[in-house]
Amino acid sequence: MHSKPEDYMLPCLNKKLFGIDCPGCGLQRSVVLVSKGEFKNAFYRFPPIYTSFLFIIVVFFHFTLKKKITSKLIIILAILNTVITIVAYILKMNKLFT
């Protein structure tokens, strides 16, 4: 009996308590889909997946390398990621309630 990554995913507390997705719903499944090479499905599950990866990589390099990446780039990526997350969530909720 083989276990799948999906067997170890954390449940969404917001979804359990209120019955609706939170802005981060789909992130875990999206990461699993990326690891399986299902890039398009990963985007559909959680649209900011690629900007999230880019943000994490930039922050990682900023703190680990001697060459510091400008904080402007980190702020721009954080804002971009936040905007994409909010827009995707609004679109998802709009589909749910219409």
Short mmCIF file of C-alpha atoms in Angstrom, two decimals:
data_model
loop_
_atom_site.label_atom_id
_atom_site.label_comp_id
_atom_site.label_asym_id
_atom_site.label_seq_id
_atom_site.Cartn_x
_atom_site.Cartn_y
_atom_site.Cartn_z
CA MET A 1 0.00 0.00 0.00
CA HIS A 2 1.61 3.22 -1.21
CA SER A 3 0.83 6.56 0.33
CA LYS A 4 0.32 9.60 -1.87
CA PRO A 5 1.31 13.19 -1.07
CA GLU A 6 -2.40 14.02 -0.93
CA ASP A 7 -2.69 11.74 2.13
CA TYR A 8 -0.53 14.18 4.14
CA MET A 9 -2.11 17.49 3.19
CA LEU A 10 -3.39 19.77 5.90
CA PRO A 11 -7.12 20.49 5.79
CA CYS A 12 -8.27 24.07 5.32
CA LEU A 13 -9.60 25.29 8.66
CA ASN A 14 -11.63 28.03 6.97
CA LYS A 15 -13.31 25.46 4.72
CA LYS A 16 -14.00 23.15 7.66
CA LEU A 17 -15.50 25.90 9.82
CA PHE A 18 -17.32 28.03 7.26
CA GLY A 19 -17.67 25.77 4.23
CA ILE A 20 -15.88 28.10 1.79
CA ASP A 21 -12.35 28.22 0.44
CA CYS A 22 -9.75 30.59 1.84
CA PRO A 23 -7.43 32.59 -0.45
CA GLY A 24 -4.73 29.93 0.02
CA CYS A 25 -6.92 26.94 -0.81
CA GLY A 26 -5.34 24.89 -3.56
CA LEU A 27 -1.74 25.75 -2.69
CA GLN A 28 -0.78 22.31 -1.40
CA ARG A 29 -2.39 20.46 -4.30
CA SER A 30 -0.83 22.92 -6.73
CA VAL A 31 2.66 22.18 -5.35
CA VAL A 32 2.00 18.46 -5.76
CA LEU A 33 0.82 19.03 -9.34
CA VAL A 34 3.97 21.02 -10.15
CA SER A 35 6.10 18.19 -8.73
CA LYS A 36 4.25 15.80 -11.07
CA GLY A 37 4.86 18.07 -14.06
CA GLU A 38 1.20 19.09 -14.38
CA PHE A 39 1.97 22.80 -14.71
CA LYS A 40 -1.29 23.92 -16.31
CA ASN A 41 -3.41 22.09 -13.73
CA ALA A 42 -1.26 23.57 -10.95
CA PHE A 43 -2.01 27.06 -12.25
CA TYR A 44 -5.74 26.35 -12.45
CA ARG A 45 -5.75 24.98 -8.90
CA PHE A 46 -3.85 27.97 -7.44
CA PRO A 47 -3.04 30.80 -9.91
CA PRO A 48 -0.29 32.49 -7.85
CA ILE A 49 1.74 29.24 -7.65
CA TYR A 50 4.51 30.46 -9.96
CA THR A 51 4.82 33.94 -8.48
CA SER A 52 4.93 32.27 -5.06
CA PHE A 53 7.82 30.05 -6.17
CA LEU A 54 9.63 33.06 -7.67
CA PHE A 55 9.11 35.06 -4.47
CA ILE A 56 10.46 32.21 -2.31
CA ILE A 57 13.50 31.76 -4.56
CA VAL A 58 14.31 35.49 -4.55
CA VAL A 59 13.94 35.71 -0.76
CA PHE A 60 16.10 32.59 -0.35
CA PHE A 61 18.87 34.06 -2.49
CA HIS A 62 18.56 37.40 -0.71
CA PHE A 63 19.25 35.81 2.67
CA THR A 64 21.76 33.12 1.67
CA LEU A 65 24.03 34.72 -0.91
CA LYS A 66 26.57 37.41 -0.28
CA LYS A 67 25.04 39.39 -3.15
CA LYS A 68 21.94 40.92 -1.67
CA ILE A 69 18.96 41.28 -3.94
CA THR A 70 17.37 44.66 -3.69
CA SER A 71 14.46 44.85 -1.32
CA LYS A 72 12.54 46.66 -4.07
CA LEU A 73 12.40 43.42 -6.08
CA ILE A 74 11.20 41.49 -3.05
CA ILE A 75 8.50 44.08 -2.37
CA ILE A 76 7.38 44.09 -6.01
CA LEU A 77 7.12 40.29 -6.04
CA ALA A 78 5.25 40.29 -2.72
CA ILE A 79 2.76 42.84 -4.02
CA LEU A 80 2.37 40.98 -7.33
CA ASN A 81 1.79 37.71 -5.53
CA THR A 82 -0.74 39.31 -3.17
CA VAL A 83 -2.66 40.94 -6.03
CA ILE A 84 -2.82 37.70 -8.00
CA THR A 85 -3.99 35.83 -4.89
CA ILE A 86 -6.75 38.37 -4.18
CA VAL A 87 -7.95 38.57 -7.80
CA ALA A 88 -7.98 34.77 -8.13
CA TYR A 89 -9.91 34.46 -4.86
CA ILE A 90 -12.48 37.07 -5.93
CA LEU A 91 -12.98 35.28 -9.25
CA LYS A 92 -13.32 31.92 -7.48
CA MET A 93 -15.88 33.30 -5.02
CA ASN A 94 -17.75 35.07 -7.80
CA LYS A 95 -18.15 31.72 -9.62
CA LEU A 96 -19.27 30.10 -6.38
CA PHE A 97 -21.99 32.62 -5.56
CA THR A 98 -23.35 33.27 -9.07
#
